[in-house]
JSON list of C-alpha atoms and ligand atoms in Angstrom, two decimals:
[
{"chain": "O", "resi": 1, "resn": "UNK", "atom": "CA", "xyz": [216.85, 57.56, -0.03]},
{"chain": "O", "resi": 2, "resn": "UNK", "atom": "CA", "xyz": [214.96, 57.13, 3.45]},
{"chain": "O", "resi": 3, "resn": "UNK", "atom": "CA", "xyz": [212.32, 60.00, 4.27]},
{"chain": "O", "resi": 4, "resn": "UNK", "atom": "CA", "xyz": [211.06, 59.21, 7.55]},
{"chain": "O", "resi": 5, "resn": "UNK", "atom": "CA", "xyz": [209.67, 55.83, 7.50]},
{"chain": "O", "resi": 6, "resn": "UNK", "atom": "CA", "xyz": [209.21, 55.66, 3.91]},
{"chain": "O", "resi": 7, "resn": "UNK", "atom": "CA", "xyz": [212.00, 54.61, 1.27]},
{"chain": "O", "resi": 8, "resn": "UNK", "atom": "CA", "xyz": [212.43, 56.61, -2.06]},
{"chain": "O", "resi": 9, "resn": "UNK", "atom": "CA", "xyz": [214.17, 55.67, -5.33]},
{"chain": "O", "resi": 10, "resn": "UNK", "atom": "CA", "xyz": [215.94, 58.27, -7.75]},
{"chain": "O", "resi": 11, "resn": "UNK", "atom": "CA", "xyz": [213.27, 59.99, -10.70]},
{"chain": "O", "resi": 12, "resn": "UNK", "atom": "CA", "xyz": [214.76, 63.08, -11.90]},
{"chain": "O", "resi": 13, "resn": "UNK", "atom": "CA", "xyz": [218.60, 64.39, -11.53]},
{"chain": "O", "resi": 14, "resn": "UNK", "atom": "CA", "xyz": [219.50, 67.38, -10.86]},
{"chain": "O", "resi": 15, "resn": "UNK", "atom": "CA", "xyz": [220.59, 68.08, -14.50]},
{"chain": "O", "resi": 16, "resn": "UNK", "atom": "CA", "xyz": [217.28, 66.88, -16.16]},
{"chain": "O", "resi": 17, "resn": "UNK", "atom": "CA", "xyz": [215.63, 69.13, -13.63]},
{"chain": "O", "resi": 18, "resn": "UNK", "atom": "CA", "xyz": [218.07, 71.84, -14.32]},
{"chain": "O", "resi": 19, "resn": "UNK", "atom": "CA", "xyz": [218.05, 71.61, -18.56]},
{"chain": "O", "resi": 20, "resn": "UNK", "atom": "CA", "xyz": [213.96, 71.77, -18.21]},
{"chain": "O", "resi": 21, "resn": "UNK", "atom": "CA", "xyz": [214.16, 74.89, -16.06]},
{"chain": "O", "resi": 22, "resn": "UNK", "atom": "CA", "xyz": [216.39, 76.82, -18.84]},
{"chain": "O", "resi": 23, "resn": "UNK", "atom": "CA", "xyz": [213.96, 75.41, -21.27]},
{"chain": "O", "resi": 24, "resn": "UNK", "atom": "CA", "xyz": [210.76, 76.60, -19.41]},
{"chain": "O", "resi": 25, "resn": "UNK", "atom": "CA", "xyz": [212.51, 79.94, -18.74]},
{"chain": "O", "resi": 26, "resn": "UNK", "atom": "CA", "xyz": [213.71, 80.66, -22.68]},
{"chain": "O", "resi": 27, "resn": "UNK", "atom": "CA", "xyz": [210.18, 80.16, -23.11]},
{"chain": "O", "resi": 28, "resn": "UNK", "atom": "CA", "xyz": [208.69, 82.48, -21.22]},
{"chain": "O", "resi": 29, "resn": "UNK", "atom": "CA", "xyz": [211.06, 84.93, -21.78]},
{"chain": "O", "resi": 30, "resn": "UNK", "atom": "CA", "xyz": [210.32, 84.84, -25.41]},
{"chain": "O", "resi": 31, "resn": "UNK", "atom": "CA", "xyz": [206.52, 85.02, -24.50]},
{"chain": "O", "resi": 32, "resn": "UNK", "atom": "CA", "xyz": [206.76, 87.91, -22.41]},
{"chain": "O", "resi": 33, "resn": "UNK", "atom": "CA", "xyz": [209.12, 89.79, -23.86]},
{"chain": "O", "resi": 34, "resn": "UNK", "atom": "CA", "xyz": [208.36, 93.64, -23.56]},
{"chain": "O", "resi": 35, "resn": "UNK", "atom": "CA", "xyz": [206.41, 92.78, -20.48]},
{"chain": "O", "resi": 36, "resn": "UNK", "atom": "CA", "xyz": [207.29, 93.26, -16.47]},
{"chain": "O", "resi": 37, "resn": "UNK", "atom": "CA", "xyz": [205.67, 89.82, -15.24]},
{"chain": "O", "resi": 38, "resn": "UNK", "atom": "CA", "xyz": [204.66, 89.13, -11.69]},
{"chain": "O", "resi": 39, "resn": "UNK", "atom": "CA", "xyz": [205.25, 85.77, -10.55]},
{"chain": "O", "resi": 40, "resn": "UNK", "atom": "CA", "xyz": [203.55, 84.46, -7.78]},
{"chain": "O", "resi": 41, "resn": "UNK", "atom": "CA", "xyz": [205.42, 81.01, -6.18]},
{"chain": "O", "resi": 42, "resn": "UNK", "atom": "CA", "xyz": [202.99, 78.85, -4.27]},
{"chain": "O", "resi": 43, "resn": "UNK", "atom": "CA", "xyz": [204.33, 77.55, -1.25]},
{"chain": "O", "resi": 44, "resn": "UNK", "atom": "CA", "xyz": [205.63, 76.16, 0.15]},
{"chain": "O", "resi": 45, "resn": "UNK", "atom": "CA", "xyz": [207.14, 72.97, -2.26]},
{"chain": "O", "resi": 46, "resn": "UNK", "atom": "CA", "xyz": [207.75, 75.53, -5.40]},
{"chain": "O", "resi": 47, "resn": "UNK", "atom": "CA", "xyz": [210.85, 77.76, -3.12]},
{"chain": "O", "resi": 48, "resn": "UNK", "atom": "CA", "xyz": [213.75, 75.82, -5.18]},
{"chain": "O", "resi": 49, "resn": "UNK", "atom": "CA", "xyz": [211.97, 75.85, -8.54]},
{"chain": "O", "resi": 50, "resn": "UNK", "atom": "CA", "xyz": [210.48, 79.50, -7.94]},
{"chain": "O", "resi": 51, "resn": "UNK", "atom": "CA", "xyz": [214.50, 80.31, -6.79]},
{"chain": "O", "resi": 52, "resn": "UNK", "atom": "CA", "xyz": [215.73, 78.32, -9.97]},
{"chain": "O", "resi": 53, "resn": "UNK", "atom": "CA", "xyz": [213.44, 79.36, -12.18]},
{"chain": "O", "resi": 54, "resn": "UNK", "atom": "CA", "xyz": [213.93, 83.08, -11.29]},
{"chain": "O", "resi": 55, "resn": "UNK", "atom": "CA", "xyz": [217.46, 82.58, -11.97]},
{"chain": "O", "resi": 56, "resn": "UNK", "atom": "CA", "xyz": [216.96, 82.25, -15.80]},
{"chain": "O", "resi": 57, "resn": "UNK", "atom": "CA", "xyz": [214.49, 84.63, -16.36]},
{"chain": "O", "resi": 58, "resn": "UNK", "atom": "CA", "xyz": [216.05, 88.05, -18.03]},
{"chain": "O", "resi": 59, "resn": "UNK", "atom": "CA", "xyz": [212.87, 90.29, -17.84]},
{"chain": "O", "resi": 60, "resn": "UNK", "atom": "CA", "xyz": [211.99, 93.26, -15.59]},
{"chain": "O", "resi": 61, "resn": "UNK", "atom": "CA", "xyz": [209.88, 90.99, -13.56]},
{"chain": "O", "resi": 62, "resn": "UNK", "atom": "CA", "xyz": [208.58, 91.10, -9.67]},
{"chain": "O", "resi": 63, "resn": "UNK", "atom": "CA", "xyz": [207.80, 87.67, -7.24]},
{"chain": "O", "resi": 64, "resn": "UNK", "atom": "CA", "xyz": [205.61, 87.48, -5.11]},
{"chain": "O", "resi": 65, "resn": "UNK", "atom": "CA", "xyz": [204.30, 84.41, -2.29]},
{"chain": "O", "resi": 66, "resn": "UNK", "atom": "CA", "xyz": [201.45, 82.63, -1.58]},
{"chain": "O", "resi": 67, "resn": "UNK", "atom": "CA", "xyz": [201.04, 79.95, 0.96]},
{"chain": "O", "resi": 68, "resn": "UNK", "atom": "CA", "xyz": [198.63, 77.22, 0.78]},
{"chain": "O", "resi": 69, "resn": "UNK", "atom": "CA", "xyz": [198.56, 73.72, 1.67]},
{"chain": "O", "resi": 70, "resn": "UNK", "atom": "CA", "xyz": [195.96, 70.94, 0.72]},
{"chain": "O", "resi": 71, "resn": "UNK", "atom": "CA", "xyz": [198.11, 67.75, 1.67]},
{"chain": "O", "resi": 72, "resn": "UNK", "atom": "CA", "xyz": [198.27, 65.59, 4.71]},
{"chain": "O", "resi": 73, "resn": "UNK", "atom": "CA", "xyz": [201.46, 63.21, 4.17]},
{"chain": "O", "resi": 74, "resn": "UNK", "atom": "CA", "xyz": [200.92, 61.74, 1.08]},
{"chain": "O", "resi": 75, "resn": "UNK", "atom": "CA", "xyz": [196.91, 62.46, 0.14]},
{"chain": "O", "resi": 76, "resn": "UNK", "atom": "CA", "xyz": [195.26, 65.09, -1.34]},
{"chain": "O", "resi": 77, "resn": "UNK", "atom": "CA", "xyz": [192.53, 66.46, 1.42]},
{"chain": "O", "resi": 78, "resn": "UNK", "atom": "CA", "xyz": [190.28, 67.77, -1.15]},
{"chain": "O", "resi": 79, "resn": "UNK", "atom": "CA", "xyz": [190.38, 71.50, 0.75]},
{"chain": "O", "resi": 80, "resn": "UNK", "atom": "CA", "xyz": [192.32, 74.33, 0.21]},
{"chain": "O", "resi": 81, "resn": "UNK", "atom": "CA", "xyz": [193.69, 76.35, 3.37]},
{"chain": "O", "resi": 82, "resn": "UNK", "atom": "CA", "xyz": [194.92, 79.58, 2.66]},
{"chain": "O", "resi": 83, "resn": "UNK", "atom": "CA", "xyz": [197.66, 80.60, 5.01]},
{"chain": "O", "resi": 84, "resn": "UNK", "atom": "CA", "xyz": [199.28, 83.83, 3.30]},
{"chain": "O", "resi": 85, "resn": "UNK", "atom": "CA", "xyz": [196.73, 85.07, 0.64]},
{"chain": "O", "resi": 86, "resn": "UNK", "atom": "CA", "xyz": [197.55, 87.03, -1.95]},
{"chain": "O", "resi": 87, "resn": "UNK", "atom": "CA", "xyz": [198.79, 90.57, -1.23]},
{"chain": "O", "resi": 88, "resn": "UNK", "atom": "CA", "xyz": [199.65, 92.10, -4.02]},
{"chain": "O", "resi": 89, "resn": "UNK", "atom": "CA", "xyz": [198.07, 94.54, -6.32]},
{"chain": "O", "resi": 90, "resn": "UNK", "atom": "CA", "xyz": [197.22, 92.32, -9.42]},
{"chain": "O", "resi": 91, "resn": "UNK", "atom": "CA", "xyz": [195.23, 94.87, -11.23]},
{"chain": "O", "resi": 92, "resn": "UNK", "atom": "CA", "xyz": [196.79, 95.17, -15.20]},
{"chain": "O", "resi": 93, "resn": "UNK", "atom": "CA", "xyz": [199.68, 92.55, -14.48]},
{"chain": "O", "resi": 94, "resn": "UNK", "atom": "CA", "xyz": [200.74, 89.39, -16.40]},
{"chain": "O", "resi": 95, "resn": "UNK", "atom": "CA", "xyz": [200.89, 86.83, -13.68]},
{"chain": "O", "resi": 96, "resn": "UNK", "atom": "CA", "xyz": [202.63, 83.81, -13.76]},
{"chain": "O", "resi": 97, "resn": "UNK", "atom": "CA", "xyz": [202.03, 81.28, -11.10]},
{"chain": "O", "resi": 98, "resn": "UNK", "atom": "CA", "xyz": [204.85, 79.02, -10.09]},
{"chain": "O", "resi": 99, "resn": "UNK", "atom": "CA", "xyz": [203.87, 75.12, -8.59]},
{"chain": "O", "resi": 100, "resn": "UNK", "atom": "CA", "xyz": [206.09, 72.87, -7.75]},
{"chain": "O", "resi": 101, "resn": "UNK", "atom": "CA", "xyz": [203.34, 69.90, -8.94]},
{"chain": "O", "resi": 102, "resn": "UNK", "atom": "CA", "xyz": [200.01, 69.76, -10.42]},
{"chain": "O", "resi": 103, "resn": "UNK", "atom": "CA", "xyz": [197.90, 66.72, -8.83]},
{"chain": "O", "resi": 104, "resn": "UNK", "atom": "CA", "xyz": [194.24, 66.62, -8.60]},
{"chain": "O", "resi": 105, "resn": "UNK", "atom": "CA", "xyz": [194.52, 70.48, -9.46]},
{"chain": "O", "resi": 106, "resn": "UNK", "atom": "CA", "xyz": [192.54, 71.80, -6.73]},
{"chain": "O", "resi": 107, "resn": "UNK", "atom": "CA", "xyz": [195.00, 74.10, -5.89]},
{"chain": "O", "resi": 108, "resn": "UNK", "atom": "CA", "xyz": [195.64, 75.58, -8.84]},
{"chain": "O", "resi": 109, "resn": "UNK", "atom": "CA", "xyz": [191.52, 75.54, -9.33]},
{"chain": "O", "resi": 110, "resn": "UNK", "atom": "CA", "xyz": [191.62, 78.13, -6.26]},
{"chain": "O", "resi": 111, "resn": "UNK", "atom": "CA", "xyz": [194.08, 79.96, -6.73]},
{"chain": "O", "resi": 112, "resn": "UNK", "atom": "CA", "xyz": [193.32, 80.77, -10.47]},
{"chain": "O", "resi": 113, "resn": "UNK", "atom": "CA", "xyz": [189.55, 81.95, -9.20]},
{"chain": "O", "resi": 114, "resn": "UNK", "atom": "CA", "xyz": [191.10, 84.36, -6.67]},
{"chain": "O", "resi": 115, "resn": "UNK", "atom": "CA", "xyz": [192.41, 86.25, -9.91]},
{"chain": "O", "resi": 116, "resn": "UNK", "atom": "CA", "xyz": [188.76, 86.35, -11.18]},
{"chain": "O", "resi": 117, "resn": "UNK", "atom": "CA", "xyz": [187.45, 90.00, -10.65]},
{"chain": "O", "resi": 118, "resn": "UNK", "atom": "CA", "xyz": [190.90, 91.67, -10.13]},
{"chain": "O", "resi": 119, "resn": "UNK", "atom": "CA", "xyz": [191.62, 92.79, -13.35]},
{"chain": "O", "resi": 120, "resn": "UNK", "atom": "CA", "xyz": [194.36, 91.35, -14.50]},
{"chain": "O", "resi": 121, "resn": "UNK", "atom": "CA", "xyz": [195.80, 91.34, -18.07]},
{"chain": "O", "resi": 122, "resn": "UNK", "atom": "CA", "xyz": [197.04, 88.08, -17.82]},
{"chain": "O", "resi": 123, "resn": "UNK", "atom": "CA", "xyz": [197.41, 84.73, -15.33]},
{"chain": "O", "resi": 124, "resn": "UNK", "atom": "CA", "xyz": [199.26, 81.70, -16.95]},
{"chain": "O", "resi": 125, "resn": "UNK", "atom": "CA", "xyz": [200.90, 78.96, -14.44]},
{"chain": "O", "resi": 126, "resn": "UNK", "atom": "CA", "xyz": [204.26, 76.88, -14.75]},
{"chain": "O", "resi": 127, "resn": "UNK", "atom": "CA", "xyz": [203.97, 73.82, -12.88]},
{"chain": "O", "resi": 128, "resn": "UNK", "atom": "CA", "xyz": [207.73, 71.51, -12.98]},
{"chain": "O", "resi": 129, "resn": "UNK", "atom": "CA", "xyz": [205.55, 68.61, -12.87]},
{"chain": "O", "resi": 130, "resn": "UNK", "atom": "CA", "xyz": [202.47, 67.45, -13.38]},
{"chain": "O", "resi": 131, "resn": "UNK", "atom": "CA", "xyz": [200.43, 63.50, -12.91]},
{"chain": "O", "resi": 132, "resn": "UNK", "atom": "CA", "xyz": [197.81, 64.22, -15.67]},
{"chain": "O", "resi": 133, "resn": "UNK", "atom": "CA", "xyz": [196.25, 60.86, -14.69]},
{"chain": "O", "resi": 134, "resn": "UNK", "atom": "CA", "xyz": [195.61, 62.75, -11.05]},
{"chain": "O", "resi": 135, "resn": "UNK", "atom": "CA", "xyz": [193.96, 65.98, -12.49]},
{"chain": "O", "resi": 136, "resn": "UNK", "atom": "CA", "xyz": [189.98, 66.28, -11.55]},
{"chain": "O", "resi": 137, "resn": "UNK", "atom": "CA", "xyz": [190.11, 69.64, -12.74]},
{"chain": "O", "resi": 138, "resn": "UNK", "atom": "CA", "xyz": [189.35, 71.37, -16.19]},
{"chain": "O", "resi": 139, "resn": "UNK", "atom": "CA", "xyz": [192.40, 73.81, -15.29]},
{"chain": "O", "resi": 140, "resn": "UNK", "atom": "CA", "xyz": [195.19, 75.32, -18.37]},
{"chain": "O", "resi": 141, "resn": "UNK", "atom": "CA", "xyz": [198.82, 74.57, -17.34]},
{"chain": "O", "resi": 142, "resn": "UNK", "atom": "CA", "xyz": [200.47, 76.92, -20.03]},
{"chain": "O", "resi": 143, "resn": "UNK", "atom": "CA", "xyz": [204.47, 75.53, -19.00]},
{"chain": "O", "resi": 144, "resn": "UNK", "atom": "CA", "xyz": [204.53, 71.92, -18.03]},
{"chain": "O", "resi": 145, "resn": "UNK", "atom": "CA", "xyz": [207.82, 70.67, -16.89]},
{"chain": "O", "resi": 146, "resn": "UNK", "atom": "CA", "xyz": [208.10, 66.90, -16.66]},
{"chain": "O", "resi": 147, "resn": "UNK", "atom": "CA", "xyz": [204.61, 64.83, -16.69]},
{"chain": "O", "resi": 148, "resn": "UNK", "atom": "CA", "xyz": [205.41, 62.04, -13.91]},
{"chain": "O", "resi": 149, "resn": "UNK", "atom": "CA", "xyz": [202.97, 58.99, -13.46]},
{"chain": "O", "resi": 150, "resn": "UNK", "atom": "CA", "xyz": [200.79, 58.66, -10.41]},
{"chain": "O", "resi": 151, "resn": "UNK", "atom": "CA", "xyz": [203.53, 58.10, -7.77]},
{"chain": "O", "resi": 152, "resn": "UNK", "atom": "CA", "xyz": [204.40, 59.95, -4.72]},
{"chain": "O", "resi": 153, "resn": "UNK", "atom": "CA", "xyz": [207.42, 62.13, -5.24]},
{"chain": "O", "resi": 154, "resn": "UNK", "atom": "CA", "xyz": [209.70, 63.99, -2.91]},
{"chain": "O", "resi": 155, "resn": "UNK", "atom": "CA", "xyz": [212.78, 66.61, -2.81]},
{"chain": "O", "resi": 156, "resn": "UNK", "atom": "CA", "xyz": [213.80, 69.64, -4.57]},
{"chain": "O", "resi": 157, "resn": "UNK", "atom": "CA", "xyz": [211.25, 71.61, -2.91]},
{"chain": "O", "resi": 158, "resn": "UNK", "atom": "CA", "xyz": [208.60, 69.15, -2.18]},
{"chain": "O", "resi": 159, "resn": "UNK", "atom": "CA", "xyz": [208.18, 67.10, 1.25]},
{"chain": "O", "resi": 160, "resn": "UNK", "atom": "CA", "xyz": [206.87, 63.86, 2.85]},
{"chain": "O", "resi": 161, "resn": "UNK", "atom": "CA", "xyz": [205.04, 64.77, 6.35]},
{"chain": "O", "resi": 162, "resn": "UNK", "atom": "CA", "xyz": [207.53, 67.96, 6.07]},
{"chain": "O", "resi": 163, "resn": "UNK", "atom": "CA", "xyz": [210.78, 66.02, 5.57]},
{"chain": "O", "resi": 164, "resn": "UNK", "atom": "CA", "xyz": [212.94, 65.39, 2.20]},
{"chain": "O", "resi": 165, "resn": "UNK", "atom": "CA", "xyz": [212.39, 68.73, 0.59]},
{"chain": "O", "resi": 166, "resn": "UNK", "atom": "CA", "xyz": [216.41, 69.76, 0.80]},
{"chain": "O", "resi": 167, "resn": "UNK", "atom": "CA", "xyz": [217.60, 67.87, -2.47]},
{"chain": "O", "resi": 168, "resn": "UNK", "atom": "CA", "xyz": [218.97, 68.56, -5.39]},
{"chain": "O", "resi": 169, "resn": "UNK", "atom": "CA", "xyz": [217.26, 65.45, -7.06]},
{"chain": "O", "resi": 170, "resn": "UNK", "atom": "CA", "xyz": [213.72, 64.31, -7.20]},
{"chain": "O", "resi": 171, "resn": "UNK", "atom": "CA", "xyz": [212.70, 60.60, -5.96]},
{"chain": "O", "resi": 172, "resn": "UNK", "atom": "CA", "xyz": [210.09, 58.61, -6.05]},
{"chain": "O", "resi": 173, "resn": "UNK", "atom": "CA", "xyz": [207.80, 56.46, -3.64]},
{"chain": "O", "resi": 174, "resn": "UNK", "atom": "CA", "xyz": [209.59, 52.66, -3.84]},
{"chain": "O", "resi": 175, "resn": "UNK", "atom": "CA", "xyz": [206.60, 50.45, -5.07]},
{"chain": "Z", "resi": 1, "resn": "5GP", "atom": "P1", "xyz": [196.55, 69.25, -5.86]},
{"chain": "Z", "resi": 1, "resn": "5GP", "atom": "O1", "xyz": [195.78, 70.34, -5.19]},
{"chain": "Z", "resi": 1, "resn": "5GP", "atom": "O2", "xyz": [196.80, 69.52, -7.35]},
{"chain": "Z", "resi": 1, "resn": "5GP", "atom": "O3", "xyz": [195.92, 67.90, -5.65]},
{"chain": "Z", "resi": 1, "resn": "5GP", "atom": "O4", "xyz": [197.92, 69.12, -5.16]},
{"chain": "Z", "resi": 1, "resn": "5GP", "atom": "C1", "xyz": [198.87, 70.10, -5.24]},
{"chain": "Z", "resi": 1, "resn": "5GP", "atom": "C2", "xyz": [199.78, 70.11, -4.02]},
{"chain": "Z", "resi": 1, "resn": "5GP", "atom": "O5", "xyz": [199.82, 68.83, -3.37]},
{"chain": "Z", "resi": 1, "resn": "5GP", "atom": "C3", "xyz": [201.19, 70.40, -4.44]},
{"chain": "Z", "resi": 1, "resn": "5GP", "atom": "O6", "xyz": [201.46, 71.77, -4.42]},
{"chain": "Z", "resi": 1, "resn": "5GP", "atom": "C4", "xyz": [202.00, 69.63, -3.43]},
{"chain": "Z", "resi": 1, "resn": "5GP", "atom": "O7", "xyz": [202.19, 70.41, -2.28]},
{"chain": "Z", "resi": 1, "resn": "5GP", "atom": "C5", "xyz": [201.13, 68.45, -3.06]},
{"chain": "Z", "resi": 1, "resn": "5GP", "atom": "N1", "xyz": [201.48, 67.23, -3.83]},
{"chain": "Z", "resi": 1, "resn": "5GP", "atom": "C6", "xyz": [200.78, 66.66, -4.83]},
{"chain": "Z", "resi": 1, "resn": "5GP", "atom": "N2", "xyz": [201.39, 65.54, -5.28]},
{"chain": "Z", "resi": 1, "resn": "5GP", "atom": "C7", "xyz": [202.52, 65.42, -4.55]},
{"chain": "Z", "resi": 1, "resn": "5GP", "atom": "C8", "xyz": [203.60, 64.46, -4.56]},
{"chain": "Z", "resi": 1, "resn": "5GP", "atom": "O8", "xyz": [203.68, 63.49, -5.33]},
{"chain": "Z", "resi": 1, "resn": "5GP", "atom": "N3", "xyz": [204.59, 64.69, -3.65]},
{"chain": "Z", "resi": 1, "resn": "5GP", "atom": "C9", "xyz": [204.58, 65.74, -2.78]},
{"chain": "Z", "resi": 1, "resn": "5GP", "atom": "N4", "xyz": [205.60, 65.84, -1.96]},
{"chain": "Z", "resi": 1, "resn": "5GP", "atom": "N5", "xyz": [203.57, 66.65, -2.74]},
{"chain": "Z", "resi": 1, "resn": "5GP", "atom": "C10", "xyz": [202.57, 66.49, -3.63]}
]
């Protein structure tokens, strides 16, 4: 598959991706059984996972949105802009935030320390994937989808320079 200038081979199909999301969601349903959840979908690469995800999920549960972005192209800028902060009232809620991908973790690093100081009962994060040999941070993913080595991926959610994020599939950068 061509993204803009850059060509992409096929990583995960839509069924693998599929068959993890019903296992990630039988999990957490078991884990927060009894509970109302509030999930909290970064975006914007987690809308078709947070969407899928949601799907399979059979608790009294709320979602939320928060928008932040840290990549240019294909690098990690090392800075975290906010561009729709959190809203809701966290106070006394399990959280769970949804991430399309786990990479050096700064992300997730700032978005778990906004939920410092609010009170909540809970804050675990499901990330689909995750390049452990990327993460910098000492962060706790509690539902791990696929780990994926140190390649540039795109689709299902996630983008190249904005483009490629309306598959069903995931690819990866052609070495
Ligand atoms: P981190 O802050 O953990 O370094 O990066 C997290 C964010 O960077 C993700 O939410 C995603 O937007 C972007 N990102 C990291 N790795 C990739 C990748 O391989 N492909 C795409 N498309 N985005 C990525």
């Amino acid at each position: 598959m061509k993204v803009k200038d850059k060509e992409f081979i096929s990583y995960l199909s839509e069924g693998e991706i599929q068959n993890k999301i019903k296992g990630l969601a039988n999990q957490i349903n078991k884990d927060y059984k009894e509970t109302k959840p509030l999930f909290i979908a970064i975006l914007n690469g987690s809308f078709m996972f947070a969407s899928d995800l949601l799907k399979e999920i059979n608790l009294d549960c709320e979602i939320s949105f928060m928008k932040l972005s840290s990549y240019e192209e294909m690098n990690s800028t090392g800075t975290v802009r906010e561009l729709i902060g959190l809203t809701e009232n966290v106070f006394k809620r399990n959280v769970i935030i949804i991430e399309d991908i786990v990479d050096t973790g700064n992300t997730m690093k700032n978005v778990l320390e906004q939920f410092k100081d609010r009170g909540v009962k809970s804050v675990e994060v499901v990330s689909l994937l995750i390049k452990p040999e990327a993460v910098v941070n000492d962060i706790e993913i509690k539902y791990i989808g696929f780990e994926i080595p140190n390649k540039f991926v795109v689709g299902y959610g996630l983008d190249y320079d904005g483009f490629g994020r309306n598959t069903k599939a995931i690819y990866q950068l052609k070495s």
